Structure formats: C-alpha cells, structure tokens
Amino acid sequence: HVQLVESGGGSVEAGGSLKLSCTASKYRIGTCAMGWYRQAPGKEREGVAVIGSDGRSNYADSAKGRFTISKDNAKHTLYLQMNSLQPADTAMYYCAAASIGYCYTRREAGFGYWGQGTQVTVS
C-alpha cells in the first residue's frame, strides 16, 4: 500500500528555517500532484503548497515568498523549504498525494494519501 513518511520538523525561533521531507513508497511522485498541508491546534487543515506532475506549483498566500515546494523523483521524495518562519506557522505538517484518477488535482479533496505528519513549532 502507499506510504508517505514526513520528516524534518522541529522547533525553531522566529525567522529561522526548516526543510521538510516526505518519502513515498509504492507511489510514483513524478506522475501525480503532491502537496503539503498543515493543521494548527483548534484550526482546520489548510493547504500550504501543491506541485503538479509538470512541476508547476501553487502556494497559499501565507506561504508565498517564504516556502518552496519541490520534489526529487529519483529519490521518491517531496520537500518543503520553509524560510522566515513565524509563530503563526506552528502546526502539524502533512504530506499528501493525489488519488488514482485525480492526478491533476489542486484541491484537498483529490488527495487520498496522507502521511502521519511532522510537527513544526516556531517561537
């Protein structure tokens, strides 16, 4: 079965950087859309960034100019480089992959595979 495993979270001071990784098993990350979502305590899950099979990316307004989503197909790994982190970025970050039949999705509903999450705390 498809497995997504995130890593790279941690605690940083405001203004710092982190790079999240998501390694996929039994999923060809080069063929379909993948994304990063986050959920802060007491809040709904929200999209952070999505990258399509063509390499084009979309970002939430809160992430534009600070975060960069990328992928290495050979390593089966999705990344999220986060710079200029702020306390408002504190959340559990989840990697997501598009379901079969939704390869070109840019919407959360099309992502059927999810990782367990990695915690990011900014103080």
Short mmCIF file of N, CA, C and O in Angstrom, two decimals:
data_model
loop_
_atom_site.label_atom_id
_atom_site.label_comp_id
_atom_site.label_asym_id
_atom_site.label_seq_id
_atom_site.Cartn_x
_atom_site.Cartn_y
_atom_site.Cartn_z
N HIS A 1 0.83 -1.18 0.00
CA HIS A 1 0.00 0.00 0.00
C HIS A 1 0.88 1.25 0.00
O HIS A 1 2.03 1.20 0.40
N VAL A 2 0.30 2.37 -0.42
CA VAL A 2 1.04 3.63 -0.48
C VAL A 2 1.37 4.09 0.93
O VAL A 2 0.54 4.05 1.84
N GLN A 3 2.60 4.55 1.10
CA GLN A 3 3.03 5.07 2.39
C GLN A 3 3.78 6.37 2.17
O GLN A 3 4.66 6.45 1.31
N LEU A 4 3.43 7.39 2.95
CA LEU A 4 4.10 8.68 2.92
C LEU A 4 4.66 8.94 4.31
O LEU A 4 3.91 8.89 5.30
N VAL A 5 5.94 9.22 4.39
CA VAL A 5 6.58 9.44 5.68
C VAL A 5 7.28 10.79 5.69
O VAL A 5 8.22 11.02 4.92
N GLU A 6 6.80 11.67 6.57
CA GLU A 6 7.37 13.01 6.68
C GLU A 6 8.51 13.02 7.71
O GLU A 6 8.52 12.23 8.65
N SER A 7 9.41 13.96 7.52
CA SER A 7 10.49 14.20 8.47
C SER A 7 10.96 15.63 8.32
O SER A 7 10.58 16.31 7.36
N GLY A 8 11.77 16.07 9.28
CA GLY A 8 12.36 17.40 9.18
C GLY A 8 11.73 18.45 10.06
O GLY A 8 12.21 19.58 10.12
N GLY A 9 10.64 18.11 10.72
CA GLY A 9 10.02 19.08 11.62
C GLY A 9 10.88 19.32 12.85
O GLY A 9 11.88 18.63 13.08
N GLY A 10 10.48 20.30 13.63
CA GLY A 10 11.23 20.61 14.84
C GLY A 10 10.83 21.95 15.40
O GLY A 10 9.81 22.53 15.00
N SER A 11 11.62 22.42 16.33
CA SER A 11 11.37 23.70 16.98
C SER A 11 12.43 24.70 16.54
O SER A 11 13.63 24.40 16.60
N VAL A 12 11.98 25.86 16.12
CA VAL A 12 12.90 26.92 15.68
C VAL A 12 12.42 28.26 16.21
O VAL A 12 11.24 28.41 16.56
N GLU A 13 13.32 29.21 16.22
CA GLU A 13 12.95 30.57 16.60
C GLU A 13 12.40 31.29 15.38
O GLU A 13 12.68 30.94 14.23
N ALA A 14 11.61 32.31 15.65
CA ALA A 14 11.06 33.12 14.57
C ALA A 14 12.19 33.64 13.69
O ALA A 14 13.24 34.07 14.18
N GLY A 15 11.96 33.57 12.39
CA GLY A 15 12.97 33.96 11.43
C GLY A 15 13.84 32.82 10.94
O GLY A 15 14.60 32.98 9.98
N GLY A 16 13.72 31.69 11.58
CA GLY A 16 14.52 30.53 11.21
C GLY A 16 13.95 29.77 10.04
O GLY A 16 12.92 30.14 9.46
N SER A 17 14.62 28.67 9.69
CA SER A 17 14.24 27.86 8.54
C SER A 17 14.18 26.38 8.91
O SER A 17 14.87 25.93 9.83
N LEU A 18 13.36 25.67 8.17
CA LEU A 18 13.28 24.22 8.26
C LEU A 18 13.02 23.69 6.86
O LEU A 18 12.40 24.36 6.05
N LYS A 19 13.48 22.46 6.63
CA LYS A 19 13.18 21.79 5.37
C LYS A 19 12.51 20.46 5.69
O LYS A 19 13.12 19.58 6.30
N LEU A 20 11.28 20.34 5.27
CA LEU A 20 10.52 19.11 5.47
C LEU A 20 10.73 18.18 4.28
O LEU A 20 10.87 18.64 3.14
N SER A 21 10.73 16.89 4.57
CA SER A 21 10.83 15.88 3.53
C SER A 21 9.68 14.90 3.66
O SER A 21 9.18 14.67 4.76
N CYS A 22 9.28 14.34 2.55
CA CYS A 22 8.23 13.32 2.53
C CYS A 22 8.67 12.24 1.55
O CYS A 22 8.74 12.49 0.34
N THR A 23 8.96 11.08 2.07
CA THR A 23 9.40 9.97 1.24
C THR A 23 8.22 9.05 0.96
O THR A 23 7.52 8.64 1.88
N ALA A 24 8.03 8.75 -0.31
CA ALA A 24 6.88 7.94 -0.73
C ALA A 24 7.30 6.52 -1.06
O ALA A 24 8.34 6.29 -1.68
N SER A 25 6.46 5.59 -0.65
CA SER A 25 6.64 4.18 -1.00
C SER A 25 5.44 3.73 -1.81
O SER A 25 4.30 4.08 -1.48
N LYS A 26 5.69 2.97 -2.87
CA LYS A 26 4.64 2.44 -3.74
C LYS A 26 3.79 3.56 -4.32
O LYS A 26 2.56 3.42 -4.48
N TYR A 27 4.46 4.68 -4.62
CA TYR A 27 3.77 5.82 -5.25
C TYR A 27 4.80 6.55 -6.08
O TYR A 27 5.85 6.95 -5.59
N ARG A 28 4.48 6.73 -7.36
CA ARG A 28 5.41 7.42 -8.25
C ARG A 28 5.14 8.91 -8.19
O ARG A 28 4.23 9.43 -8.85
N ILE A 29 5.96 9.61 -7.43
CA ILE A 29 5.67 11.02 -7.17
C ILE A 29 5.77 11.87 -8.42
O ILE A 29 5.24 12.98 -8.46
N GLY A 30 6.42 11.39 -9.43
CA GLY A 30 6.56 12.17 -10.64
C GLY A 30 5.33 12.17 -11.52
O GLY A 30 5.23 12.96 -12.46
N THR A 31 4.38 11.30 -11.22
CA THR A 31 3.24 11.13 -12.11
C THR A 31 2.01 11.91 -11.72
O THR A 31 1.15 12.19 -12.57
N CYS A 32 1.88 12.27 -10.44
CA CYS A 32 0.67 12.93 -9.97
C CYS A 32 1.00 14.07 -9.02
O CYS A 32 2.13 14.21 -8.56
N ALA A 33 -0.02 14.87 -8.74
CA ALA A 33 0.17 16.01 -7.84
C ALA A 33 0.45 15.56 -6.41
O ALA A 33 -0.04 14.53 -5.95
N MET A 34 1.25 16.36 -5.74
CA MET A 34 1.50 16.16 -4.32
C MET A 34 1.46 17.51 -3.64
O MET A 34 1.61 18.56 -4.28
N GLY A 35 1.26 17.48 -2.33
CA GLY A 35 1.15 18.75 -1.64
C GLY A 35 1.52 18.67 -0.17
O GLY A 35 1.72 17.58 0.38
N TRP A 36 1.62 19.83 0.41
CA TRP A 36 1.83 19.97 1.86
C TRP A 36 0.63 20.71 2.45
O TRP A 36 0.21 21.74 1.91
N TYR A 37 0.13 20.18 3.54
CA TYR A 37 -0.96 20.78 4.28
C TYR A 37 -0.52 20.93 5.73
O TYR A 37 0.43 20.28 6.17
N ARG A 38 -1.23 21.77 6.47
CA ARG A 38 -0.90 21.91 7.88
C ARG A 38 -2.17 22.12 8.70
O ARG A 38 -3.18 22.58 8.19
N GLN A 39 -2.06 21.76 9.96
CA GLN A 39 -3.19 21.94 10.86
C GLN A 39 -2.67 22.39 12.21
O GLN A 39 -1.88 21.68 12.85
N ALA A 40 -3.09 23.57 12.62
CA ALA A 40 -2.74 24.11 13.92
C ALA A 40 -3.81 23.69 14.92
O ALA A 40 -4.95 23.43 14.55
N PRO A 41 -3.47 23.65 16.21
CA PRO A 41 -4.43 23.26 17.23
C PRO A 41 -5.68 24.13 17.17
O PRO A 41 -5.60 25.37 17.13
N GLY A 42 -6.83 23.50 17.15
CA GLY A 42 -8.08 24.23 17.14
C GLY A 42 -8.48 24.82 15.81
O GLY A 42 -9.49 25.54 15.71
N LYS A 43 -7.70 24.54 14.78
CA LYS A 43 -8.00 25.09 13.45
C LYS A 43 -8.18 23.98 12.43
O LYS A 43 -7.75 22.85 12.64
N GLU A 44 -8.82 24.33 11.31
CA GLU A 44 -8.98 23.36 10.25
C GLU A 44 -7.67 23.18 9.47
O GLU A 44 -6.83 24.08 9.44
N ARG A 45 -7.57 22.04 8.84
CA ARG A 45 -6.41 21.80 7.99
C ARG A 45 -6.45 22.73 6.80
O ARG A 45 -7.52 22.97 6.21
N GLU A 46 -5.29 23.25 6.42
CA GLU A 46 -5.22 24.18 5.30
C GLU A 46 -4.08 23.81 4.37
O GLU A 46 -3.06 23.25 4.80
N GLY A 47 -4.27 24.11 3.12
CA GLY A 47 -3.23 23.84 2.14
C GLY A 47 -2.10 24.83 2.25
O GLY A 47 -2.32 26.01 2.53
N VAL A 48 -0.90 24.36 2.05
CA VAL A 48 0.29 25.21 2.08
C VAL A 48 0.87 25.35 0.67
O VAL A 48 1.10 26.45 0.20
N ALA A 49 1.09 24.22 0.02
CA ALA A 49 1.67 24.25 -1.32
C ALA A 49 1.34 22.95 -2.04
O ALA A 49 1.22 21.90 -1.41
N VAL A 50 1.19 23.06 -3.34
CA VAL A 50 0.91 21.89 -4.19
C VAL A 50 1.84 21.94 -5.38
O VAL A 50 2.11 23.02 -5.92
N ILE A 51 2.33 20.78 -5.81
CA ILE A 51 3.15 20.71 -7.01
C ILE A 51 2.57 19.64 -7.92
O ILE A 51 2.25 18.53 -7.48
N GLY A 52 2.40 19.98 -9.18
CA GLY A 52 1.82 19.05 -10.12
C GLY A 52 2.87 18.16 -10.76
O GLY A 52 4.08 18.32 -10.54
N SER A 53 2.39 17.22 -11.55
CA SER A 53 3.30 16.31 -12.24
C SER A 53 4.18 17.07 -13.23
O SER A 53 5.27 16.61 -13.58
N ASP A 54 3.72 18.24 -13.66
CA ASP A 54 4.51 19.06 -14.59
C ASP A 54 5.50 19.96 -13.88
O ASP A 54 6.23 20.72 -14.52
N GLY A 55 5.51 19.88 -12.55
CA GLY A 55 6.45 20.69 -11.79
C GLY A 55 5.94 22.06 -11.40
O GLY A 55 6.60 22.77 -10.64
N ARG A 56 4.78 22.44 -11.91
CA ARG A 56 4.23 23.75 -11.56
C ARG A 56 3.66 23.70 -10.15
O ARG A 56 3.05 22.71 -9.75
N SER A 57 3.84 24.78 -9.43
CA SER A 57 3.45 24.81 -8.03
C SER A 57 2.47 25.94 -7.74
O SER A 57 2.42 26.94 -8.46
N ASN A 58 1.69 25.74 -6.69
CA ASN A 58 0.79 26.75 -6.17
C ASN A 58 1.01 26.88 -4.68
O ASN A 58 1.30 25.88 -4.01
N TYR A 59 0.86 28.09 -4.18
CA TYR A 59 1.11 28.34 -2.77
C TYR A 59 -0.07 29.08 -2.14
O TYR A 59 -0.72 29.91 -2.78
N ALA A 60 -0.28 28.80 -0.86
CA ALA A 60 -1.20 29.62 -0.08
C ALA A 60 -0.58 31.01 0.05
O ALA A 60 0.65 31.15 0.02
N ASP A 61 -1.41 32.00 0.22
CA ASP A 61 -0.91 33.37 0.34
C ASP A 61 0.10 33.47 1.50
O ASP A 61 1.09 34.20 1.41
N SER A 62 -0.18 32.74 2.56
CA SER A 62 0.70 32.80 3.73
C SER A 62 2.08 32.21 3.47
O SER A 62 3.03 32.48 4.21
N ALA A 63 2.19 31.40 2.42
CA ALA A 63 3.45 30.72 2.12
C ALA A 63 4.25 31.38 0.99
O ALA A 63 5.45 31.14 0.86
N LYS A 64 3.59 32.18 0.21
CA LYS A 64 4.25 32.80 -0.95
C LYS A 64 5.44 33.64 -0.53
O LYS A 64 5.37 34.44 0.40
N GLY A 65 6.54 33.43 -1.22
CA GLY A 65 7.74 34.19 -0.94
C GLY A 65 8.59 33.66 0.21
O GLY A 65 9.72 34.11 0.39
N ARG A 66 8.04 32.71 0.97
CA ARG A 66 8.79 32.16 2.11
C ARG A 66 9.02 30.66 1.98
O ARG A 66 10.05 30.16 2.43
N PHE A 67 8.07 29.95 1.40
CA PHE A 67 8.14 28.49 1.29
C PHE A 67 8.36 28.09 -0.16
O PHE A 67 7.87 28.76 -1.08
N THR A 68 9.06 26.97 -0.35
CA THR A 68 9.26 26.43 -1.68
C THR A 68 9.03 24.93 -1.66
O THR A 68 9.66 24.21 -0.87
N ILE A 69 8.13 24.49 -2.52
CA ILE A 69 7.86 23.06 -2.66
C ILE A 69 8.66 22.52 -3.84
O ILE A 69 8.79 23.19 -4.87
N SER A 70 9.22 21.34 -3.66
CA SER A 70 9.99 20.73 -4.73
C SER A 70 9.95 19.22 -4.57
O SER A 70 9.45 18.71 -3.56
N LYS A 71 10.45 18.52 -5.57
CA LYS A 71 10.45 17.06 -5.47
C LYS A 71 11.65 16.49 -6.23
O LYS A 71 12.16 17.11 -7.16
N ASP A 72 12.07 15.34 -5.77
CA ASP A 72 13.14 14.60 -6.43
C ASP A 72 12.55 13.25 -6.80
O ASP A 72 12.40 12.37 -5.94
N ASN A 73 12.20 13.09 -8.06
CA ASN A 73 11.53 11.87 -8.48
C ASN A 73 12.40 10.64 -8.26
O ASN A 73 11.90 9.58 -7.88
N ALA A 74 13.69 10.79 -8.48
CA ALA A 74 14.60 9.65 -8.34
C ALA A 74 14.68 9.17 -6.89
O ALA A 74 14.88 7.98 -6.63
N LYS A 75 14.52 10.11 -5.97
CA LYS A 75 14.58 9.76 -4.54
C LYS A 75 13.20 9.53 -3.95
O LYS A 75 13.08 9.29 -2.75
N HIS A 76 12.17 9.65 -4.80
CA HIS A 76 10.78 9.45 -4.33
C HIS A 76 10.46 10.37 -3.16
O HIS A 76 9.77 9.96 -2.21
N THR A 77 10.96 11.59 -3.20
CA THR A 77 10.85 12.48 -2.06
C THR A 77 10.31 13.85 -2.46
O THR A 77 10.74 14.43 -3.45
N LEU A 78 9.39 14.33 -1.65
CA LEU A 78 8.81 15.67 -1.77
C LEU A 78 9.41 16.52 -0.66
O LEU A 78 9.64 16.03 0.45
N TYR A 79 9.66 17.81 -0.96
CA TYR A 79 10.27 18.69 0.01
C TYR A 79 9.42 19.95 0.20
O TYR A 79 8.66 20.35 -0.67
N LEU A 80 9.63 20.57 1.37
CA LEU A 80 9.08 21.90 1.61
C LEU A 80 10.14 22.69 2.37
O LEU A 80 10.40 22.44 3.54
N GLN A 81 10.76 23.62 1.67
CA GLN A 81 11.72 24.51 2.29
C GLN A 81 10.96 25.70 2.87
O GLN A 81 10.25 26.39 2.14
N MET A 82 11.13 25.91 4.16
CA MET A 82 10.40 26.98 4.84
C MET A 82 11.40 27.97 5.43
O MET A 82 12.23 27.60 6.27
N ASN A 83 11.31 29.20 4.99
CA ASN A 83 12.18 30.26 5.48
C ASN A 83 11.36 31.34 6.18
O ASN A 83 10.14 31.41 6.01
N SER A 84 12.04 32.16 6.94
CA SER A 84 11.39 33.27 7.64
C SER A 84 10.17 32.78 8.42
O SER A 84 9.09 33.37 8.35
N LEU A 85 10.36 31.72 9.14
CA LEU A 85 9.24 31.13 9.89
C LEU A 85 8.76 32.05 10.99
O LEU A 85 9.54 32.78 11.61
N GLN A 86 7.45 32.01 11.19
CA GLN A 86 6.80 32.84 12.20
C GLN A 86 5.98 31.95 13.13
O GLN A 86 5.60 30.83 12.75
N PRO A 87 5.65 32.44 14.32
CA PRO A 87 4.82 31.64 15.23
C PRO A 87 3.52 31.15 14.60
O PRO A 87 3.05 30.07 14.93
N ALA A 88 2.98 31.93 13.68
CA ALA A 88 1.73 31.54 13.01
C ALA A 88 1.92 30.30 12.13
O ALA A 88 0.93 29.69 11.72
N ASP A 89 3.16 29.93 11.86
CA ASP A 89 3.43 28.73 11.06
C ASP A 89 3.44 27.47 11.91
O ASP A 89 3.57 26.36 11.37
N THR A 90 3.32 27.62 13.20
CA THR A 90 3.30 26.46 14.10
C THR A 90 2.10 25.58 13.79
O THR A 90 0.95 26.04 13.80
N ALA A 91 2.37 24.32 13.50
CA ALA A 91 1.31 23.39 13.10
C ALA A 91 1.91 22.01 12.88
O ALA A 91 3.13 21.85 12.82
N MET A 92 1.02 21.04 12.72
CA MET A 92 1.43 19.73 12.22
C MET A 92 1.37 19.82 10.70
O MET A 92 0.35 20.25 10.14
N TYR A 93 2.43 19.43 10.06
CA TYR A 93 2.52 19.49 8.60
C TYR A 93 2.38 18.08 8.02
O TYR A 93 3.07 17.16 8.45
N TYR A 94 1.51 17.99 7.01
CA TYR A 94 1.21 16.71 6.40
C TYR A 94 1.56 16.72 4.91
O TYR A 94 1.30 17.71 4.21
N CYS A 95 2.10 15.62 4.47
CA CYS A 95 2.35 15.39 3.06
C CYS A 95 1.14 14.67 2.49
O CYS A 95 0.54 13.81 3.15
N ALA A 96 0.77 15.02 1.26
CA ALA A 96 -0.39 14.40 0.62
C ALA A 96 -0.09 14.08 -0.83
O ALA A 96 0.66 14.81 -1.49
N ALA A 97 -0.69 13.00 -1.31
CA ALA A 97 -0.51 12.59 -2.69
C ALA A 97 -1.88 12.36 -3.33
O ALA A 97 -2.80 11.88 -2.67
N ALA A 98 -1.97 12.68 -4.60
CA ALA A 98 -3.24 12.58 -5.30
C ALA A 98 -3.69 11.13 -5.42
O ALA A 98 -2.88 10.22 -5.63
N SER A 99 -4.99 10.94 -5.33
CA SER A 99 -5.58 9.62 -5.51
C SER A 99 -5.55 9.24 -6.99
O SER A 99 -5.45 10.10 -7.86
N ILE A 100 -5.68 7.94 -7.24
CA ILE A 100 -5.80 7.47 -8.61
C ILE A 100 -7.03 8.12 -9.24
O ILE A 100 -8.10 8.15 -8.65
N GLY A 101 -6.84 8.67 -10.41
CA GLY A 101 -7.94 9.35 -11.09
C GLY A 101 -7.98 10.84 -10.80
O GLY A 101 -8.77 11.57 -11.41
N TYR A 102 -7.16 11.29 -9.89
CA TYR A 102 -7.12 12.71 -9.54
C TYR A 102 -5.69 13.25 -9.67
O TYR A 102 -5.31 14.15 -8.92
N CYS A 103 -4.97 12.72 -10.60
CA CYS A 103 -3.56 13.07 -10.74
C CYS A 103 -3.31 14.56 -10.89
O CYS A 103 -2.30 15.07 -10.45
N TYR A 104 -4.24 15.28 -11.52
CA TYR A 104 -4.03 16.69 -11.81
C TYR A 104 -4.73 17.60 -10.82
O TYR A 104 -4.84 18.81 -11.04
N THR A 105 -5.15 17.05 -9.72
CA THR A 105 -5.88 17.83 -8.73
C THR A 105 -5.02 18.93 -8.12
O THR A 105 -3.79 18.82 -8.06
N ARG A 106 -5.68 20.00 -7.72
CA ARG A 106 -5.04 21.05 -6.93
C ARG A 106 -5.85 21.26 -5.65
O ARG A 106 -5.58 22.16 -4.89
N ARG A 107 -6.86 20.39 -5.46
CA ARG A 107 -7.77 20.54 -4.34
C ARG A 107 -7.56 19.43 -3.31
O ARG A 107 -7.24 18.29 -3.67
N GLU A 108 -7.81 19.76 -2.07
CA GLU A 108 -7.59 18.81 -0.99
C GLU A 108 -8.40 17.54 -1.18
O GLU A 108 -7.95 16.44 -0.85
N ALA A 109 -9.59 17.67 -1.73
CA ALA A 109 -10.46 16.51 -1.91
C ALA A 109 -9.85 15.46 -2.82
O ALA A 109 -10.22 14.29 -2.76
N GLY A 110 -8.93 15.88 -3.68
CA GLY A 110 -8.31 14.95 -4.61
C GLY A 110 -7.12 14.20 -4.03
O GLY A 110 -6.60 13.27 -4.65
N PHE A 111 -6.70 14.57 -2.85
CA PHE A 111 -5.54 13.92 -2.23
C PHE A 111 -6.03 12.80 -1.31
O PHE A 111 -6.60 13.05 -0.25
N GLY A 112 -5.80 11.59 -1.73
CA GLY A 112 -6.32 10.46 -0.98
C GLY A 112 -5.29 9.77 -0.11
O GLY A 112 -5.65 8.91 0.69
N TYR A 113 -4.04 10.13 -0.28
CA TYR A 113 -2.98 9.51 0.52
C TYR A 113 -2.33 10.58 1.39
O TYR A 113 -1.96 11.65 0.89
N TRP A 114 -2.18 10.25 2.67
CA TRP A 114 -1.66 11.21 3.63
C TRP A 114 -0.61 10.57 4.52
O TRP A 114 -0.70 9.39 4.87
N GLY A 115 0.37 11.38 4.91
CA GLY A 115 1.34 10.93 5.89
C GLY A 115 0.83 11.15 7.30
O GLY A 115 -0.27 11.67 7.50
N GLN A 116 1.66 10.79 8.26
CA GLN A 116 1.28 10.91 9.66
C GLN A 116 1.56 12.31 10.21
O GLN A 116 1.04 12.65 11.29
N GLY A 117 2.34 13.08 9.51
CA GLY A 117 2.60 14.44 9.94
C GLY A 117 3.91 14.62 10.67
O GLY A 117 4.45 13.68 11.26
N THR A 118 4.41 15.84 10.60
CA THR A 118 5.61 16.22 11.34
C THR A 118 5.36 17.59 11.96
O THR A 118 4.83 18.48 11.31
N GLN A 119 5.70 17.72 13.23
CA GLN A 119 5.37 18.93 13.97
C GLN A 119 6.40 20.02 13.73
O GLN A 119 7.61 19.78 13.79
N VAL A 120 5.90 21.21 13.47
CA VAL A 120 6.74 22.40 13.35
C VAL A 120 6.29 23.39 14.41
O VAL A 120 5.11 23.74 14.48
N THR A 121 7.22 23.83 15.24
CA THR A 121 6.92 24.78 16.30
C THR A 121 7.87 25.96 16.18
O THR A 121 9.09 25.79 16.15
N VAL A 122 7.28 27.15 16.08
CA VAL A 122 8.07 28.38 15.93
C VAL A 122 7.78 29.28 17.12
O VAL A 122 6.63 29.58 17.42
N SER A 123 8.83 29.70 17.79
CA SER A 123 8.63 30.54 18.98
C SER A 123 9.39 31.86 18.85
O SER A 123 10.23 32.02 17.95
#
